[in-house]
Amino acid sequence: MKLATLSFLFAATVSMPCTAHLEHIHEPKSQETRLNDLSFDELVEHIAGNKFVTPQPFTHKALSKELAKRTSDDRPISHFWRASMLQRAHHFQPALSTLEHYLTLRPSDANALLLKANIETVLGSFDKALATCLSLATKHSVDLAMVCTLDVKMQSEPLQPIITRLAHSPLREGNSELAYFTQELFATALYFDGQYLAAKQALTPMMGAKLSSSTWLLFADTLLALGQAQQFVEQFSRLKLNIDDIPDALIVRLAHAAPKQWLARAQQRMAHRLADDANNYADALAYYFYHVVDDPITALHWAKQQTHISALKVDTMLYEQIQSELRAQTIN
């Protein structure tokens, strides 16, 4: 689901790469002790930036903890940021409850409405998500409502009408965040339809911008489907990230694309998830066990778990793919 890309719109076969890119991956710097010195506005600025896959001075976990400590701050916007951090940590129901409280205080906040539509879609409440999207037409713009609506519909309706509409949409033009989101939505629909080369062509012009994890995930999956894993790894490595800046879902795709370089890092991250909060990262665990360590039985367990917490097409597709493989093995 790509609405997280827009949630702050008004405040945005395996080949081996050379080991030279290893120098661009750093261990996290110990700067998080400075968090308590930040003002609330400075903290919020870091939280907003944390949605992008870029070098960050503070980790998502540290930012979440610091925000949680500041319960004395009663400004309504603090509820929005708490909801956004919960959503990024895959705690969808608590995020939705927090967001609904915020919307009683700020009912026309377009950012919050976009985030609410995102969470409702993840939870499979498509009718509610569509209603939330449509409310943007009167509270912000018809264009934003339309793109939001297409994103929801892509999870449960035929893809071709959505592809056709987006292919001719002028909203994909330019370099605004709405244009990037519309272009990414177009590429996502093409990817789900199996048009991998067309999806890559739609994504390539975007990849020099500051991007969210959803864009990088789509780029990774598209290039892996095309057998161009090395291109993904090399382009991603140019970001010069700390390990803690890389989301789980990207860590496991990097391990799939370049096991010699990334397998140990993925093993460490997944071991940490299995020891703490595994259910909220079932998508990465399912991908890891299926694509990286070739354990489809364990992968099926986590893929099924993911379908319990997410109704997104990408999660359903992986679950069905693993099921189909295991059935074929049983028949043979």
PDB file of N, CA, C and O in Angstrom, residues 91-141:
ATOM      1  N   HIS A  91       1.769  -1.732  13.788  1.00  0.00           N
ATOM      2  CA  HIS A  91       0.759  -1.850  14.836  1.00  0.00           C
ATOM      3  C   HIS A  91      -0.491  -1.117  14.329  1.00  0.00           C
ATOM      4  O   HIS A  91      -0.794   0.000  14.755  1.00  0.00           O
ATOM      5  N   PHE A  92      -1.201  -1.777  13.416  1.00  0.00           N
ATOM      6  CA  PHE A  92      -2.214  -1.073  12.637  1.00  0.00           C
ATOM      7  C   PHE A  92      -3.458  -0.689  13.445  1.00  0.00           C
ATOM      8  O   PHE A  92      -3.951   0.421  13.322  1.00  0.00           O
ATOM      9  N   GLN A  93      -3.971  -1.612  14.258  1.00  0.00           N
ATOM     10  CA  GLN A  93      -5.180  -1.290  14.993  1.00  0.00           C
ATOM     11  C   GLN A  93      -4.957  -0.174  16.024  1.00  0.00           C
ATOM     12  O   GLN A  93      -5.756   0.770  16.102  1.00  0.00           O
ATOM     13  N   PRO A  94      -3.884  -0.239  16.829  1.00  0.00           N
ATOM     14  CA  PRO A  94      -3.615   0.897  17.730  1.00  0.00           C
ATOM     15  C   PRO A  94      -3.387   2.202  16.968  1.00  0.00           C
ATOM     16  O   PRO A  94      -3.798   3.276  17.436  1.00  0.00           O
ATOM     17  N   ALA A  95      -2.759   2.108  15.812  1.00  0.00           N
ATOM     18  CA  ALA A  95      -2.548   3.314  15.000  1.00  0.00           C
ATOM     19  C   ALA A  95      -3.875   3.911  14.566  1.00  0.00           C
ATOM     20  O   ALA A  95      -4.077   5.134  14.628  1.00  0.00           O
ATOM     21  N   LEU A  96      -4.800   3.054  14.139  1.00  0.00           N
ATOM     22  CA  LEU A  96      -6.098   3.542  13.691  1.00  0.00           C
ATOM     23  C   LEU A  96      -6.873   4.181  14.838  1.00  0.00           C
ATOM     24  O   LEU A  96      -7.482   5.248  14.668  1.00  0.00           O
ATOM     25  N   SER A  97      -6.836   3.565  16.010  1.00  0.00           N
ATOM     26  CA  SER A  97      -7.541   4.128  17.162  1.00  0.00           C
ATOM     27  C   SER A  97      -6.988   5.500  17.533  1.00  0.00           C
ATOM     28  O   SER A  97      -7.744   6.445  17.808  1.00  0.00           O
ATOM     29  N   THR A  98      -5.663   5.621  17.528  1.00  0.00           N
ATOM     30  CA  THR A  98      -5.026   6.907  17.838  1.00  0.00           C
ATOM     31  C   THR A  98      -5.377   7.954  16.796  1.00  0.00           C
ATOM     32  O   THR A  98      -5.656   9.116  17.116  1.00  0.00           O
ATOM     33  N   LEU A  99      -5.394   7.542  15.547  1.00  0.00           N
ATOM     34  CA  LEU A  99      -5.701   8.462  14.456  1.00  0.00           C
ATOM     35  C   LEU A  99      -7.152   8.916  14.509  1.00  0.00           C
ATOM     36  O   LEU A  99      -7.456  10.105  14.263  1.00  0.00           O
ATOM     37  N   GLU A 100      -8.055   8.007  14.826  1.00  0.00           N
ATOM     38  CA  GLU A 100      -9.468   8.381  14.915  1.00  0.00           C
ATOM     39  C   GLU A 100      -9.686   9.404  16.027  1.00  0.00           C
ATOM     40  O   GLU A 100     -10.501  10.317  15.887  1.00  0.00           O
ATOM     41  N   HIS A 101      -8.949   9.260  17.134  1.00  0.00           N
ATOM     42  CA  HIS A 101      -9.028  10.266  18.196  1.00  0.00           C
ATOM     43  C   HIS A 101      -8.530  11.615  17.690  1.00  0.00           C
ATOM     44  O   HIS A 101      -9.158  12.662  17.936  1.00  0.00           O
ATOM     45  N   TYR A 102      -7.433  11.609  16.971  1.00  0.00           N
ATOM     46  CA  TYR A 102      -6.892  12.863  16.429  1.00  0.00           C
ATOM     47  C   TYR A 102      -7.897  13.528  15.494  1.00  0.00           C
ATOM     48  O   TYR A 102      -8.068  14.757  15.511  1.00  0.00           O
ATOM     49  N   LEU A 103      -8.590  12.732  14.686  1.00  0.00           N
ATOM     50  CA  LEU A 103      -9.521  13.292  13.716  1.00  0.00           C
ATOM     51  C   LEU A 103     -10.774  13.877  14.378  1.00  0.00           C
ATOM     52  O   LEU A 103     -11.474  14.678  13.761  1.00  0.00           O
ATOM     53  N   THR A 104     -11.040  13.491  15.607  1.00  0.00           N
ATOM     54  CA  THR A 104     -12.116  14.182  16.331  1.00  0.00           C
ATOM     55  C   THR A 104     -11.693  15.606  16.673  1.00  0.00           C
ATOM     56  O   THR A 104     -12.537  16.486  16.855  1.00  0.00           O
ATOM     57  N   LEU A 105     -10.393  15.837  16.759  1.00  0.00           N
ATOM     58  CA  LEU A 105      -9.856  17.162  17.072  1.00  0.00           C
ATOM     59  C   LEU A 105      -9.551  17.970  15.817  1.00  0.00           C
ATOM     60  O   LEU A 105      -9.690  19.195  15.804  1.00  0.00           O
ATOM     61  N   ARG A 106      -9.127  17.266  14.752  1.00  0.00           N
ATOM     62  CA  ARG A 106      -8.769  17.923  13.495  1.00  0.00           C
ATOM     63  C   ARG A 106      -9.395  17.140  12.336  1.00  0.00           C
ATOM     64  O   ARG A 106      -8.717  16.433  11.586  1.00  0.00           O
ATOM     65  N   PRO A 107     -10.709  17.225  12.155  1.00  0.00           N
ATOM     66  CA  PRO A 107     -11.417  16.355  11.196  1.00  0.00           C
ATOM     67  C   PRO A 107     -11.072  16.588   9.727  1.00  0.00           C
ATOM     68  O   PRO A 107     -11.353  15.729   8.894  1.00  0.00           O
ATOM     69  N   SER A 108     -10.472  17.718   9.395  1.00  0.00           N
ATOM     70  CA  SER A 108     -10.182  18.006   7.983  1.00  0.00           C
ATOM     71  C   SER A 108      -8.719  17.838   7.616  1.00  0.00           C
ATOM     72  O   SER A 108      -8.317  18.217   6.510  1.00  0.00           O
ATOM     73  N   ASP A 109      -7.917  17.277   8.500  1.00  0.00           N
ATOM     74  CA  ASP A 109      -6.488  17.111   8.243  1.00  0.00           C
ATOM     75  C   ASP A 109      -6.292  16.083   7.124  1.00  0.00           C
ATOM     76  O   ASP A 109      -6.548  14.890   7.299  1.00  0.00           O
ATOM     77  N   ALA A 110      -5.846  16.546   5.961  1.00  0.00           N
ATOM     78  CA  ALA A 110      -5.700  15.660   4.803  1.00  0.00           C
ATOM     79  C   ALA A 110      -4.652  14.581   5.046  1.00  0.00           C
ATOM     80  O   ALA A 110      -4.816  13.435   4.612  1.00  0.00           O
ATOM     81  N   ASN A 111      -3.560  14.935   5.720  1.00  0.00           N
ATOM     82  CA  ASN A 111      -2.540  13.936   6.038  1.00  0.00           C
ATOM     83  C   ASN A 111      -3.130  12.793   6.839  1.00  0.00           C
ATOM     84  O   ASN A 111      -2.873  11.611   6.588  1.00  0.00           O
ATOM     85  N   ALA A 112      -3.912  13.136   7.856  1.00  0.00           N
ATOM     86  CA  ALA A 112      -4.503  12.126   8.727  1.00  0.00           C
ATOM     87  C   ALA A 112      -5.522  11.283   7.976  1.00  0.00           C
ATOM     88  O   ALA A 112      -5.623  10.067   8.197  1.00  0.00           O
ATOM     89  N   LEU A 113      -6.280  11.907   7.094  1.00  0.00           N
ATOM     90  CA  LEU A 113      -7.265  11.163   6.314  1.00  0.00           C
ATOM     91  C   LEU A 113      -6.578  10.177   5.366  1.00  0.00           C
ATOM     92  O   LEU A 113      -7.043   9.040   5.182  1.00  0.00           O
ATOM     93  N   LEU A 114      -5.470  10.577   4.763  1.00  0.00           N
ATOM     94  CA  LEU A 114      -4.709   9.668   3.904  1.00  0.00           C
ATOM     95  C   LEU A 114      -4.153   8.493   4.701  1.00  0.00           C
ATOM     96  O   LEU A 114      -4.197   7.349   4.265  1.00  0.00           O
ATOM     97  N   LEU A 115      -3.629   8.795   5.872  1.00  0.00           N
ATOM     98  CA  LEU A 115      -3.088   7.734   6.709  1.00  0.00           C
ATOM     99  C   LEU A 115      -4.208   6.796   7.164  1.00  0.00           C
ATOM    100  O   LEU A 115      -4.026   5.582   7.219  1.00  0.00           O
ATOM    101  N   LYS A 116      -5.361   7.348   7.481  1.00  0.00           N
ATOM    102  CA  LYS A 116      -6.507   6.533   7.885  1.00  0.00           C
ATOM    103  C   LYS A 116      -6.932   5.604   6.746  1.00  0.00           C
ATOM    104  O   LYS A 116      -7.197   4.409   6.958  1.00  0.00           O
ATOM    105  N   ALA A 117      -6.992   6.112   5.516  1.00  0.00           N
ATOM    106  CA  ALA A 117      -7.335   5.277   4.362  1.00  0.00           C
ATOM    107  C   ALA A 117      -6.319   4.166   4.172  1.00  0.00           C
ATOM    108  O   ALA A 117      -6.668   3.019   3.838  1.00  0.00           O
ATOM    109  N   ASN A 118      -5.042   4.495   4.377  1.00  0.00           N
ATOM    110  CA  ASN A 118      -3.975   3.492   4.283  1.00  0.00           C
ATOM    111  C   ASN A 118      -4.201   2.357   5.271  1.00  0.00           C
ATOM    112  O   ASN A 118      -4.170   1.169   4.910  1.00  0.00           O
ATOM    113  N   ILE A 119      -4.441   2.693   6.514  1.00  0.00           N
ATOM    114  CA  ILE A 119      -4.596   1.674   7.553  1.00  0.00           C
ATOM    115  C   ILE A 119      -5.869   0.867   7.335  1.00  0.00           C
ATOM    116  O   ILE A 119      -5.872  -0.370   7.481  1.00  0.00           O
ATOM    117  N   GLU A 120      -6.959   1.535   6.974  1.00  0.00           N
ATOM    118  CA  GLU A 120      -8.207   0.819   6.708  1.00  0.00           C
ATOM    119  C   GLU A 120      -8.037  -0.172   5.558  1.00  0.00           C
ATOM    120  O   GLU A 120      -8.603  -1.273   5.594  1.00  0.00           O
ATOM    121  N   THR A 121      -7.253   0.191   4.553  1.00  0.00           N
ATOM    122  CA  THR A 121      -7.006  -0.714   3.432  1.00  0.00           C
ATOM    123  C   THR A 121      -6.182  -1.912   3.866  1.00  0.00           C
ATOM    124  O   THR A 121      -6.479  -3.052   3.507  1.00  0.00           O
ATOM    125  N   VAL A 122      -5.135  -1.663   4.626  1.00  0.00           N
ATOM    126  CA  VAL A 122      -4.320  -2.764   5.147  1.00  0.00           C
ATOM    127  C   VAL A 122      -5.187  -3.747   5.931  1.00  0.00           C
ATOM    128  O   VAL A 122      -5.045  -4.969   5.806  1.00  0.00           O
ATOM    129  N   LEU A 123      -6.118  -3.221   6.717  1.00  0.00           N
ATOM    130  CA  LEU A 123      -6.978  -4.054   7.556  1.00  0.00           C
ATOM    131  C   LEU A 123      -8.128  -4.687   6.779  1.00  0.00           C
ATOM    132  O   LEU A 123      -8.917  -5.446   7.354  1.00  0.00           O
ATOM    133  N   GLY A 124      -8.235  -4.395   5.493  1.00  0.00           N
ATOM    134  CA  GLY A 124      -9.280  -4.998   4.671  1.00  0.00           C
ATOM    135  C   GLY A 124     -10.616  -4.292   4.739  1.00  0.00           C
ATOM    136  O   GLY A 124     -11.608  -4.796   4.201  1.00  0.00           O
ATOM    137  N   SER A 125     -10.672  -3.135   5.352  1.00  0.00           N
ATOM    138  CA  SER A 125     -11.915  -2.350   5.436  1.00  0.00           C
ATOM    139  C   SER A 125     -12.001  -1.446   4.206  1.00  0.00           C
ATOM    140  O   SER A 125     -11.910  -0.209   4.307  1.00  0.00           O
ATOM    141  N   PHE A 126     -12.177  -2.054   3.035  1.00  0.00           N
ATOM    142  CA  PHE A 126     -12.081  -1.306   1.789  1.00  0.00           C
ATOM    143  C   PHE A 126     -13.185  -0.251   1.651  1.00  0.00           C
ATOM    144  O   PHE A 126     -12.939   0.849   1.144  1.00  0.00           O
ATOM    145  N   ASP A 127     -14.411  -0.583   2.075  1.00  0.00           N
ATOM    146  CA  ASP A 127     -15.502   0.384   1.973  1.00  0.00           C
ATOM    147  C   ASP A 127     -15.214   1.616   2.837  1.00  0.00           C
ATOM    148  O   ASP A 127     -15.458   2.756   2.422  1.00  0.00           O
ATOM    149  N   LYS A 128     -14.702   1.382   4.045  1.00  0.00           N
ATOM    150  CA  LYS A 128     -14.354   2.500   4.917  1.00  0.00           C
ATOM    151  C   LYS A 128     -13.226   3.325   4.306  1.00  0.00           C
ATOM    152  O   LYS A 128     -13.241   4.560   4.362  1.00  0.00           O
ATOM    153  N   ALA A 129     -12.243   2.642   3.727  1.00  0.00           N
ATOM    154  CA  ALA A 129     -11.122   3.352   3.112  1.00  0.00           C
ATOM    155  C   ALA A 129     -11.594   4.208   1.940  1.00  0.00           C
ATOM    156  O   ALA A 129     -11.149   5.355   1.772  1.00  0.00           O
ATOM    157  N   LEU A 130     -12.498   3.669   1.122  1.00  0.00           N
ATOM    158  CA  LEU A 130     -13.024   4.447  -0.004  1.00  0.00           C
ATOM    159  C   LEU A 130     -13.785   5.673   0.483  1.00  0.00           C
ATOM    160  O   LEU A 130     -13.655   6.765  -0.091  1.00  0.00           O
ATOM    161  N   ALA A 131     -14.559   5.504   1.548  1.00  0.00           N
ATOM    162  CA  ALA A 131     -15.284   6.652   2.101  1.00  0.00           C
ATOM    163  C   ALA A 131     -14.319   7.713   2.614  1.00  0.00           C
ATOM    164  O   ALA A 131     -14.535   8.922   2.426  1.00  0.00           O
ATOM    165  N   THR A 132     -13.232   7.268   3.255  1.00  0.00           N
ATOM    166  CA  THR A 132     -12.222   8.210   3.741  1.00  0.00           C
ATOM    167  C   THR A 132     -11.589   8.951   2.574  1.00  0.00           C
ATOM    168  O   THR A 132     -11.395  10.174   2.622  1.00  0.00           O
ATOM    169  N   CYS A 133     -11.266   8.203   1.505  1.00  0.00           N
ATOM    170  CA  CYS A 133     -10.688   8.844   0.321  1.00  0.00           C
ATOM    171  C   CYS A 133     -11.642   9.875  -0.282  1.00  0.00           C
ATOM    172  O   CYS A 133     -11.234  10.995  -0.637  1.00  0.00           O
ATOM    173  N   LEU A 134     -12.900   9.494  -0.402  1.00  0.00           N
ATOM    174  CA  LEU A 134     -13.866  10.399  -1.025  1.00  0.00           C
ATOM    175  C   LEU A 134     -14.051  11.674  -0.217  1.00  0.00           C
ATOM    176  O   LEU A 134     -14.346  12.740  -0.781  1.00  0.00           O
ATOM    177  N   SER A 135     -13.870  11.590   1.093  1.00  0.00           N
ATOM    178  CA  SER A 135     -14.005  12.793   1.923  1.00  0.00           C
ATOM    179  C   SER A 135     -12.942  13.829   1.589  1.00  0.00           C
ATOM    180  O   SER A 135     -13.118  15.029   1.863  1.00  0.00           O
ATOM    181  N   LEU A 136     -11.849  13.395   0.978  1.00  0.00           N
ATOM    182  CA  LEU A 136     -10.793  14.339   0.600  1.00  0.00           C
ATOM    183  C   LEU A 136     -11.235  15.280  -0.511  1.00  0.00           C
ATOM    184  O   LEU A 136     -10.668  16.355  -0.679  1.00  0.00           O
ATOM    185  N   ALA A 137     -12.253  14.874  -1.282  1.00  0.00           N
ATOM    186  CA  ALA A 137     -12.721  15.715  -2.391  1.00  0.00           C
ATOM    187  C   ALA A 137     -13.244  17.048  -1.880  1.00  0.00           C
ATOM    188  O   ALA A 137     -13.016  18.101  -2.496  1.00  0.00           O
ATOM    189  N   THR A 138     -13.954  17.025  -0.763  1.00  0.00           N
ATOM    190  CA  THR A 138     -14.486  18.265  -0.206  1.00  0.00           C
ATOM    191  C   THR A 138     -13.522  18.929   0.768  1.00  0.00           C
ATOM    192  O   THR A 138     -13.536  20.155   0.930  1.00  0.00           O
ATOM    193  N   LYS A 139     -12.649  18.113   1.388  1.00  0.00           N
ATOM    194  CA  LYS A 139     -11.746  18.681   2.401  1.00  0.00           C
ATOM    195  C   LYS A 139     -10.395  19.085   1.832  1.00  0.00           C
ATOM    196  O   LYS A 139      -9.632  19.798   2.480  1.00  0.00           O
ATOM    197  N   HIS A 140     -10.089  18.598   0.618  1.00  0.00           N
ATOM    198  CA  HIS A 140      -8.842  19.054  -0.018  1.00  0.00           C
ATOM    199  C   HIS A 140      -9.023  19.208  -1.521  1.00  0.00           C
ATOM    200  O   HIS A 140      -9.200  20.303  -2.018  1.00  0.00           O
ATOM    201  N   SER A 141      -8.936  18.086  -2.291  1.00  0.00           N
ATOM    202  CA  SER A 141      -9.052  18.225  -3.743  1.00  0.00           C
ATOM    203  C   SER A 141      -9.595  16.943  -4.357  1.00  0.00           C
ATOM    204  O   SER A 141      -9.410  15.845  -3.819  1.00  0.00           O
TER     205      SER A 141
END
